[in-house]
Short mmCIF file of N, CA and C in Angstrom, two decimals:
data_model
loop_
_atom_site.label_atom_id
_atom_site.label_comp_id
_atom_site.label_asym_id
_atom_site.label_seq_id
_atom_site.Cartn_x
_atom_site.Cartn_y
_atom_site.Cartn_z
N UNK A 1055 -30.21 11.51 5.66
CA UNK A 1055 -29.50 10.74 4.66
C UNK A 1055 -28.21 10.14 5.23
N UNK A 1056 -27.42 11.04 6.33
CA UNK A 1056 -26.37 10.55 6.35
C UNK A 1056 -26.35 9.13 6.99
N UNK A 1057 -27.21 9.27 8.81
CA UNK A 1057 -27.35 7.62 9.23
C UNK A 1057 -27.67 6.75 7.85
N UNK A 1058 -28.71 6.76 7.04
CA UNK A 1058 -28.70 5.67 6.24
C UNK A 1058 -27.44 5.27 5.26
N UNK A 1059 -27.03 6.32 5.15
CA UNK A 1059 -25.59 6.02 4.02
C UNK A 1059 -24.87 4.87 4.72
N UNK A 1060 -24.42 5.75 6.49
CA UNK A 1060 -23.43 4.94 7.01
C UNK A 1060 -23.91 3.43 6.78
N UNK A 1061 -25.05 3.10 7.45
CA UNK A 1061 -25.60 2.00 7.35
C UNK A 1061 -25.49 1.14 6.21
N UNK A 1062 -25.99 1.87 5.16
CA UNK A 1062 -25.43 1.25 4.09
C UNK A 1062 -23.75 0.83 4.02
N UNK A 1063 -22.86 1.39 3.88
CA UNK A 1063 -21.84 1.31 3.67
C UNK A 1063 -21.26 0.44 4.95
N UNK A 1064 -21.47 0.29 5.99
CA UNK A 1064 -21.37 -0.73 7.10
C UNK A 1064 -21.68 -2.42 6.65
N UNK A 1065 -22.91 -2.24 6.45
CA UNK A 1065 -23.57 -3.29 5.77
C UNK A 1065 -22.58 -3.82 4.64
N UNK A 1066 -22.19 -3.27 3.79
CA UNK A 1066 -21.28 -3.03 2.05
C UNK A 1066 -20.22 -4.46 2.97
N UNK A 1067 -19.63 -3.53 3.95
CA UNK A 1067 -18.10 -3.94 5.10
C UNK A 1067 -18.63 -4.90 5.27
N UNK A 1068 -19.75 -5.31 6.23
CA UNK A 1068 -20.08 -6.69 6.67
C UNK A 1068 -20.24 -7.63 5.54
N UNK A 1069 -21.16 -7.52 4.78
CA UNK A 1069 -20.94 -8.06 3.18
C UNK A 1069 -19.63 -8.86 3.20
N UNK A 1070 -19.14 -8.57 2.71
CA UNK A 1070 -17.38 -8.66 2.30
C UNK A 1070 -17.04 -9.26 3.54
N UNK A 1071 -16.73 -8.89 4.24
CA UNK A 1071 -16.26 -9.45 5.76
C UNK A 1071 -17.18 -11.11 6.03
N UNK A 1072 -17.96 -11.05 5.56
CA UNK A 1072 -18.82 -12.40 5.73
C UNK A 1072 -18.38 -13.45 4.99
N UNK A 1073 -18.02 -12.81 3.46
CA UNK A 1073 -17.31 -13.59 2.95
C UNK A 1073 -15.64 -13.98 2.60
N UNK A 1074 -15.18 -14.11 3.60
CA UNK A 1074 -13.64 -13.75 4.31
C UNK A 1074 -13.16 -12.79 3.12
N UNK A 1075 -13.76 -11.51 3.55
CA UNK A 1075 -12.76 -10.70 2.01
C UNK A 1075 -13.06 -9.34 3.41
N UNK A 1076 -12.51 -8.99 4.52
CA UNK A 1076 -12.15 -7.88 4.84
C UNK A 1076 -11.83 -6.91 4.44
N UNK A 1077 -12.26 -6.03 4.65
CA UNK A 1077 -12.11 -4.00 3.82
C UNK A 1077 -10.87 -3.48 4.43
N UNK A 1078 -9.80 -3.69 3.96
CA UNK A 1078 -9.11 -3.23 4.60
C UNK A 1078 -9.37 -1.00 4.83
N UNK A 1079 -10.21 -0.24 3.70
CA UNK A 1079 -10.33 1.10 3.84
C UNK A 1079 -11.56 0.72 2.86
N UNK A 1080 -12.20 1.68 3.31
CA UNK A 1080 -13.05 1.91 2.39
C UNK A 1080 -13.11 3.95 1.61
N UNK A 1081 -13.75 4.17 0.37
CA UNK A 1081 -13.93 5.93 0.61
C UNK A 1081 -15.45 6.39 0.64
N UNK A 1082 -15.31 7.87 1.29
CA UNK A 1082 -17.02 7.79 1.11
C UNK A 1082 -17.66 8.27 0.39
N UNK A 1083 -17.29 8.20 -1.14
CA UNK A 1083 -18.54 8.33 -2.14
C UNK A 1083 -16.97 8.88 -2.90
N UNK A 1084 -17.11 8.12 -4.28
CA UNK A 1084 -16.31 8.11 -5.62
C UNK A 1084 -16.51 9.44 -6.27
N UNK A 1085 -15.75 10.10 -6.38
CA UNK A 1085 -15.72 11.50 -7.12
C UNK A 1085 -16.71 12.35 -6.71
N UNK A 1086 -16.73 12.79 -5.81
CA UNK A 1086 -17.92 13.96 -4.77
C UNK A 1086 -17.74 15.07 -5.79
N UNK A 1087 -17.34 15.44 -6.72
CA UNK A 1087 -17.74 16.39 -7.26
C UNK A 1087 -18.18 16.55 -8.57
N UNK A 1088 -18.86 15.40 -9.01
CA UNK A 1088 -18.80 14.60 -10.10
C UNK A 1088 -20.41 14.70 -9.88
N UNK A 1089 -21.43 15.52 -9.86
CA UNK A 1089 -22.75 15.46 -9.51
C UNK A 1089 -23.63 14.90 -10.77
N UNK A 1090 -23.51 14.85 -11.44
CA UNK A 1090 -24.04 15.08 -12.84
C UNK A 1090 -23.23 14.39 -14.38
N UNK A 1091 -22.25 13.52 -13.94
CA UNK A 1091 -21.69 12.50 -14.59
C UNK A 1091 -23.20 11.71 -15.95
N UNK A 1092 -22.37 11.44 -16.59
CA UNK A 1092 -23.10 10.47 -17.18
C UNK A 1092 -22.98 8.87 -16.66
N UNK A 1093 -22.91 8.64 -15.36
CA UNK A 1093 -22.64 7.31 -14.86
C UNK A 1093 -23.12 7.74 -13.39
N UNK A 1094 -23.51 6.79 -12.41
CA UNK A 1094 -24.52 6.93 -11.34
C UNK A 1094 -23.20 7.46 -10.60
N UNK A 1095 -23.74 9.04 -9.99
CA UNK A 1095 -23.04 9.82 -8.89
C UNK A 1095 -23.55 10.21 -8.16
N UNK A 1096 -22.88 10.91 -7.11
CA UNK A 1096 -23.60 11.60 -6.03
C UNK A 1096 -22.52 12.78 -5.62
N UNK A 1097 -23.05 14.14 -5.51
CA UNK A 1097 -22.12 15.27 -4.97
C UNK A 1097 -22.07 15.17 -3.79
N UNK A 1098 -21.13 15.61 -3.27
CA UNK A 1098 -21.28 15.91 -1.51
C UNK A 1098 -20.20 16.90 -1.74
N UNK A 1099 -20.52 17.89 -0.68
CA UNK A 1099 -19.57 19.06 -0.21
C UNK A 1099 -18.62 18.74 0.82
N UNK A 1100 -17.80 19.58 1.08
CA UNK A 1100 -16.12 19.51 2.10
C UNK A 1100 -17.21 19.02 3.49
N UNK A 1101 -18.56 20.07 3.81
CA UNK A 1101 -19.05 19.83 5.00
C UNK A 1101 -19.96 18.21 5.10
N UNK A 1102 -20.36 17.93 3.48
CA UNK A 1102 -21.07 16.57 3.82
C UNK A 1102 -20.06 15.72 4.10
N UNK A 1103 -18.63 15.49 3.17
CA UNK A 1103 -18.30 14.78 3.10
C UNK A 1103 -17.06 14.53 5.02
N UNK A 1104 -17.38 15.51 5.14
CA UNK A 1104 -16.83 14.88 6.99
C UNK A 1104 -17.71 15.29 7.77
N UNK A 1105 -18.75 15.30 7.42
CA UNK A 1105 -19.74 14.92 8.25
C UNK A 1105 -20.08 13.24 8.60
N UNK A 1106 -19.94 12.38 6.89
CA UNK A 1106 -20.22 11.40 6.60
C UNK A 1106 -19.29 10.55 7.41
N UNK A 1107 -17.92 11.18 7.10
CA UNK A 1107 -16.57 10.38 7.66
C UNK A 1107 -16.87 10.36 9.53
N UNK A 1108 -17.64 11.58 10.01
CA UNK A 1108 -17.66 11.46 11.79
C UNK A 1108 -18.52 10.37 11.68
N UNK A 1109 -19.82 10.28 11.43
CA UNK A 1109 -21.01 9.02 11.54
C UNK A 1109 -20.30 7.81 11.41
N UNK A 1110 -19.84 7.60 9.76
CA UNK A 1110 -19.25 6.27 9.56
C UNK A 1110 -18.28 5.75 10.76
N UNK A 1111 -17.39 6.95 10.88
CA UNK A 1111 -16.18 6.62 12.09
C UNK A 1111 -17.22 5.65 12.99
N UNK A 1112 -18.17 6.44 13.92
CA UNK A 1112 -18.54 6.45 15.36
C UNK A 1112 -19.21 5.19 15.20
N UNK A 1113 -19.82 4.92 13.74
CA UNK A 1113 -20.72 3.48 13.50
C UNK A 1113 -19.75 2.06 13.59
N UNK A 1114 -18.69 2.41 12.66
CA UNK A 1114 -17.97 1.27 12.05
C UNK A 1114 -17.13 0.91 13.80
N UNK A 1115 -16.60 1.86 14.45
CA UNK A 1115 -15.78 1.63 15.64
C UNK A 1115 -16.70 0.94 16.89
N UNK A 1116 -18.41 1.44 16.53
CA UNK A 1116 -18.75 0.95 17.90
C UNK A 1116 -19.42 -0.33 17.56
N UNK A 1117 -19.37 -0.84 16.72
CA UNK A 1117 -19.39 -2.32 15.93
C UNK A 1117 -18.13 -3.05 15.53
N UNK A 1118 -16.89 -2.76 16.47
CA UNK A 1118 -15.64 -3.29 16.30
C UNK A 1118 -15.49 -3.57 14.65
N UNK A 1119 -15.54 -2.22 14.16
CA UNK A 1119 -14.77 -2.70 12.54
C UNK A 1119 -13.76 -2.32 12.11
N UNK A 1120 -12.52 -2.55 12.07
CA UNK A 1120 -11.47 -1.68 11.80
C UNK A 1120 -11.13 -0.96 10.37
N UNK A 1121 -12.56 -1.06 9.95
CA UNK A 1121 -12.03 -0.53 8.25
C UNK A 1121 -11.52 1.23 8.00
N UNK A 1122 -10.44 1.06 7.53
CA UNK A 1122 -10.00 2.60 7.82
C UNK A 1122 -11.17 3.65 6.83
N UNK A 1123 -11.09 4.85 6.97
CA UNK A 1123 -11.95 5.72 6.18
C UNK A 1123 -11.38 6.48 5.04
N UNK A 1124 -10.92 6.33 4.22
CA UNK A 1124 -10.18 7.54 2.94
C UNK A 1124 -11.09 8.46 3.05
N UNK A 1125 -10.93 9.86 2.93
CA UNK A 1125 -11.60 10.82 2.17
C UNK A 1125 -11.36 11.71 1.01
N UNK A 1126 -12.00 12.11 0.55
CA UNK A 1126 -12.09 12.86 -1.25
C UNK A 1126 -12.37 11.74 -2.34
N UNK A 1127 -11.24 11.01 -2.76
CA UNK A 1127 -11.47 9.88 -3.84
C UNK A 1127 -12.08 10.43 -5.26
N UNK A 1128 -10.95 11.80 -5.21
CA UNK A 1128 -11.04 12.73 -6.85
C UNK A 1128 -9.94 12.96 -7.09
N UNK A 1129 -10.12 13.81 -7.99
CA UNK A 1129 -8.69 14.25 -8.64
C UNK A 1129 -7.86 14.97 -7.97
N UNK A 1130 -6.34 15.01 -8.39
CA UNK A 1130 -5.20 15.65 -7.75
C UNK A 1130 -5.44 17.29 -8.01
N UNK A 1131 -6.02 17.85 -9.15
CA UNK A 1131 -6.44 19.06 -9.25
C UNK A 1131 -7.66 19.68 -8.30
N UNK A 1132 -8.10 19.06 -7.58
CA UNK A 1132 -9.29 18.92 -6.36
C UNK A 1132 -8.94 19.57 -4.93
N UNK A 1133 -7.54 18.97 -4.82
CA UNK A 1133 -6.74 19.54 -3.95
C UNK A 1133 -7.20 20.29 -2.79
N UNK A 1134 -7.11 21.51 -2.94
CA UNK A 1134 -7.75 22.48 -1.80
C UNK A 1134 -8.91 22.12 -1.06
N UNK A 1135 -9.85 21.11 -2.53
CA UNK A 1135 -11.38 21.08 -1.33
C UNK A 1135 -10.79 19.72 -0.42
N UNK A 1136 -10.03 18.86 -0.90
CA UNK A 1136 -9.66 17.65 -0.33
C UNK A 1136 -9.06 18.62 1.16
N UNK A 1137 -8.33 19.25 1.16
CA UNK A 1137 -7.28 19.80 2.66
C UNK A 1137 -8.69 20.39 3.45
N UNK A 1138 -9.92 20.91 2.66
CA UNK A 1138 -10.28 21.58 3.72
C UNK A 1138 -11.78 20.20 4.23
N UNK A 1139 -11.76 19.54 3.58
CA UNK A 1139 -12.86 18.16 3.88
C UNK A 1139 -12.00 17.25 4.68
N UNK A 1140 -10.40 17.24 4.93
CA UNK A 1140 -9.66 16.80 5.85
C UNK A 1140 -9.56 17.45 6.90
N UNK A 1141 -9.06 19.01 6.63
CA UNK A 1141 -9.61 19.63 8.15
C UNK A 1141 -10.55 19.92 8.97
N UNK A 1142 -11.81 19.59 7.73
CA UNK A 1142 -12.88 19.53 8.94
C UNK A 1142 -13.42 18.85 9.55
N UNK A 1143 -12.99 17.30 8.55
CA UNK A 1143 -12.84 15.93 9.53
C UNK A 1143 -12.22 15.84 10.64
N UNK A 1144 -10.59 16.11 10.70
CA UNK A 1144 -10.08 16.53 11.64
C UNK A 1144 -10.97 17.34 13.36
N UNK A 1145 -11.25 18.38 12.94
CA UNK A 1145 -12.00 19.11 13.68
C UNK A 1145 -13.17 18.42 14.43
N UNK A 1146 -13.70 17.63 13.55
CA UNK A 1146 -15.25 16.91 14.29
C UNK A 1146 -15.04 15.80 15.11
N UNK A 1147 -13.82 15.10 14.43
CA UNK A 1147 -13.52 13.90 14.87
C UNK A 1147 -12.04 13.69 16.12
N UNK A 1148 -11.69 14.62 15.47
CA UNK A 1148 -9.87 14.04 16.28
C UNK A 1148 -8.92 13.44 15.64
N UNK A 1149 -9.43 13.16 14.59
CA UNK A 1149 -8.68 12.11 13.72
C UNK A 1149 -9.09 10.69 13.53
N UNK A 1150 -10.30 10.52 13.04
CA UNK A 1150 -10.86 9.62 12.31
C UNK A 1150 -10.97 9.28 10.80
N UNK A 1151 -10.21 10.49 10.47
CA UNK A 1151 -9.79 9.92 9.27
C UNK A 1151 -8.78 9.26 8.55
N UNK A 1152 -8.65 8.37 8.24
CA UNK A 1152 -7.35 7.50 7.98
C UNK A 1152 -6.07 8.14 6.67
N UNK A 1153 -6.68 9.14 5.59
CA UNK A 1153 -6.33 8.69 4.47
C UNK A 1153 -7.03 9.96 3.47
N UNK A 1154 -6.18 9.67 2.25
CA UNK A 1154 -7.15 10.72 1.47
C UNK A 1154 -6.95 9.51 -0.03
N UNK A 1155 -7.83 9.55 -0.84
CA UNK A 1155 -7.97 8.68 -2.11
C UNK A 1155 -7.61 10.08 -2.95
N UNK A 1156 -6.79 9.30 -3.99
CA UNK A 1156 -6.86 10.29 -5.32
C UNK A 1156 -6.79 9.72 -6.65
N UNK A 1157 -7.16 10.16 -7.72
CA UNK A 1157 -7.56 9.93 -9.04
C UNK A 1157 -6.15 10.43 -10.00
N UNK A 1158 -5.49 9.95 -11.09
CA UNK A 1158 -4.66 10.91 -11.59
C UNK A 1158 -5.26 11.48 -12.88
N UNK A 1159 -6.49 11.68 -13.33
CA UNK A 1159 -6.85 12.15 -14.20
C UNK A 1159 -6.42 13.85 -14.49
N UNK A 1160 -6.41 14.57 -13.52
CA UNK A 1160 -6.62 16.07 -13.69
C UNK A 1160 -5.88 16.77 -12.36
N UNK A 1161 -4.74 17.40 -12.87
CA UNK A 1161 -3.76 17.79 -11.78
C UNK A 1161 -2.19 16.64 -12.60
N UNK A 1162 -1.52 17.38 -10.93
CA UNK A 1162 -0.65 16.49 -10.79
C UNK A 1162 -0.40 16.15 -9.45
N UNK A 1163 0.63 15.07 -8.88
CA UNK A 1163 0.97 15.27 -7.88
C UNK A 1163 1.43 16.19 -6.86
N UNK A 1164 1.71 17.30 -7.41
CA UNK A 1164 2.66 18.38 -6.93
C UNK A 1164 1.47 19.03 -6.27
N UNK A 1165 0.38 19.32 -6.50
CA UNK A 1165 -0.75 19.80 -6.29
C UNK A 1165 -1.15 18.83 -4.80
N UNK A 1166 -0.88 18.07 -4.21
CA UNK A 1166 -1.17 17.48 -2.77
C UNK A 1166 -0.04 18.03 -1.73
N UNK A 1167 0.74 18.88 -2.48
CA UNK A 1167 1.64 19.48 -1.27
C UNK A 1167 1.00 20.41 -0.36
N UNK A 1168 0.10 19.20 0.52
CA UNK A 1168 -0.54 20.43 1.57
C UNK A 1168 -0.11 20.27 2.80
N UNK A 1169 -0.55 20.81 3.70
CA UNK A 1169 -0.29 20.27 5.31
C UNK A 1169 -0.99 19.37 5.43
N UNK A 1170 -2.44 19.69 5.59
CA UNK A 1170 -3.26 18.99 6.01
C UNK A 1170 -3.53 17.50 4.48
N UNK A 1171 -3.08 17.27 3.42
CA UNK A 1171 -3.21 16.10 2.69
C UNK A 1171 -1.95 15.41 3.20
N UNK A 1172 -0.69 15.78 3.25
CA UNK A 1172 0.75 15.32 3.72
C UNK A 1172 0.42 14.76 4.96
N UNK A 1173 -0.05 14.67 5.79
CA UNK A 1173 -0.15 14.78 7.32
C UNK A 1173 -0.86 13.31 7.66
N UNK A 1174 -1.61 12.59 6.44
CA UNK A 1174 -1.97 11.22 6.53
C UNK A 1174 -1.51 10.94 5.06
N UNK A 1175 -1.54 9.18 5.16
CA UNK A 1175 -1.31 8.76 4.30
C UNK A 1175 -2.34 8.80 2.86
N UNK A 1176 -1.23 8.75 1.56
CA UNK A 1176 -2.12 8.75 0.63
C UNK A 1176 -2.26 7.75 -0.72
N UNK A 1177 -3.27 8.01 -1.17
CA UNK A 1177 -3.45 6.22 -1.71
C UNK A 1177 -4.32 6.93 -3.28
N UNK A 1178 -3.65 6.13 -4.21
CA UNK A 1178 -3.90 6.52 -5.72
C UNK A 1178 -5.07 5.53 -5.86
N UNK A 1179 -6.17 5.68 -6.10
CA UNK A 1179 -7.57 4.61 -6.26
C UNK A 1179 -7.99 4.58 -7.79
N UNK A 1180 -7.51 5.47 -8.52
CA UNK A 1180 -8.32 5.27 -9.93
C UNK A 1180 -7.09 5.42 -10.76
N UNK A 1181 -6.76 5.05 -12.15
CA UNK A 1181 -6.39 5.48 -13.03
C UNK A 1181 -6.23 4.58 -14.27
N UNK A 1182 -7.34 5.08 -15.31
CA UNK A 1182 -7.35 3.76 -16.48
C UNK A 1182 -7.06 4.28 -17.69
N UNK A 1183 -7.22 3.61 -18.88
CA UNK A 1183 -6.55 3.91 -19.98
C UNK A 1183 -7.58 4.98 -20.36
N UNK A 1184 -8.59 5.15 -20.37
CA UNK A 1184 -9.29 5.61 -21.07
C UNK A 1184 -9.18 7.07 -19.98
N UNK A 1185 -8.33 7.39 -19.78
CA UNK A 1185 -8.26 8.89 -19.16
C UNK A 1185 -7.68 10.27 -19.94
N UNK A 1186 -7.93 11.42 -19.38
CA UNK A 1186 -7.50 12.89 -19.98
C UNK A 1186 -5.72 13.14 -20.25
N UNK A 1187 -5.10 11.28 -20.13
CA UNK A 1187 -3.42 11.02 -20.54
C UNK A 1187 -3.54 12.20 -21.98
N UNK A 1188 -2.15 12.64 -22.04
CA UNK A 1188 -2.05 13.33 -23.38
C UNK A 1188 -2.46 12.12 -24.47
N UNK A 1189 -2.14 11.67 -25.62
CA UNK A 1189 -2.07 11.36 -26.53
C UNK A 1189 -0.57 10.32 -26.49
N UNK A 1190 0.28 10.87 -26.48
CA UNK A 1190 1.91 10.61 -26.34
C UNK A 1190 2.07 9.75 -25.11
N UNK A 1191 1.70 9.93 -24.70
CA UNK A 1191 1.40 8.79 -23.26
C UNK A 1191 1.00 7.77 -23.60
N UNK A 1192 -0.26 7.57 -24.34
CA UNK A 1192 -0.72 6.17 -24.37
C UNK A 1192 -0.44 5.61 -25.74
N UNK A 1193 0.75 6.17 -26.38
CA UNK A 1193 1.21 5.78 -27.83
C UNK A 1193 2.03 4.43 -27.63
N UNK A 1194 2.48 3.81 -26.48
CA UNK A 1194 2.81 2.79 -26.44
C UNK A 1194 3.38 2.81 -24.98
N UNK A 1195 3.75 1.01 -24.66
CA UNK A 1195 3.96 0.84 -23.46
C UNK A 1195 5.06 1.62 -22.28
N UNK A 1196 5.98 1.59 -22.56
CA UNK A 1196 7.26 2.73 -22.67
C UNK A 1196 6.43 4.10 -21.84
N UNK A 1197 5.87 4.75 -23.10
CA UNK A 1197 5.44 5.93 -23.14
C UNK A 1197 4.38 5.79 -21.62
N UNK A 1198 3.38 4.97 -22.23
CA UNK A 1198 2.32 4.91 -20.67
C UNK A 1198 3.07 4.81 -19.39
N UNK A 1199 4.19 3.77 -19.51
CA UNK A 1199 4.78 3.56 -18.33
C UNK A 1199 5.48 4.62 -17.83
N UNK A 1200 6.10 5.52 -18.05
CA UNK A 1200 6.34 6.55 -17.89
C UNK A 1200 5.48 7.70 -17.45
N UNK A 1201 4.24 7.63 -18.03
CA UNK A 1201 3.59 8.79 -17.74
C UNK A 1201 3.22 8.60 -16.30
N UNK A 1202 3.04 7.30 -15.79
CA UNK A 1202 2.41 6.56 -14.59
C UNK A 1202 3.17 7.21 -13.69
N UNK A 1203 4.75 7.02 -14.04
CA UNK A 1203 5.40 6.85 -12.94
C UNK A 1203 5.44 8.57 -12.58
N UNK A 1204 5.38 9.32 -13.54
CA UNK A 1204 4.97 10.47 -13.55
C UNK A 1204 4.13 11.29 -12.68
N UNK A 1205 3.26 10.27 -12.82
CA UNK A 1205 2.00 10.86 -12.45
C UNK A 1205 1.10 10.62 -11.37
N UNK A 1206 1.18 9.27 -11.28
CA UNK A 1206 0.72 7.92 -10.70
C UNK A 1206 1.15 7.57 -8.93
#
């Protein structure tokens, strides 16, 4: 499964790239722990998901693509599995991973105080109205805006 993913997701890059819209990062698979969503998902574990990130790396680089790799692309309450799907990217690769994606639905920020999440850059990818915000948050603009900056 994994060669075909990369492939796929290479392909996704070239796509886009064909039509002058370059990737600047891409992540590898939207909420990995999200198996069973009512909306099309896919699980992957700490070990699939840098497994996925070594292939993609070794594919996208030996096809001159510079699209960086995020990994996790879940929630800030996720945390721990995110540090240890970074360290084992780390480990396989050397550092082919660019990045970690995060969601602000569940958690907070305070919850990425890791070594291994701190140690690359990090990038907020999801957060819409229709999220697990208290109530008081989305009671008006003010209020939302605040919670963002909060949270966000």
């Amino acid at each position: 499964m994994v060669p075909a993913y990369c492939r796929y997701l290479m392909q996704a890059i070239l796509f886009w790239r064909s039509h002058n819209l370059p990737l600047y990062a891409i992540t590898l698979q939207n909420e990995p722990y999200h198996g069973k969503a009512a909306y099309p998902c896919m699980a992957m574990t700490e070990d699939m998901q840098s497994l996925l990130a070594a292939d993609l790396c070794r594919l996208l680089r030996s096809n001159g693509l510079p699209t960086r790799i995020l990994a996790h692309d879940h929630n800030y309450a996720h945390a721990p599995a995110a540090a240890l799907t970074l360290r084992m990217a780390r480990e396989r690769l050397g550092g082919c991973v660019d990045g970690s994606a995060w969601h602000a639905y569940e958690g907070t920020p305070d919850n990425l105080e890791h070594d291994e999440i701190m140690r690359l850059p990090i990038y907020i990818t999801e957060q819409t109205a229709h999220s697990s915000r208290p109530r008081h948050a989305c009671s008006s603009a003010p209020s939302a805006a605040a919670w963002s900056v909060a949270y966000v």
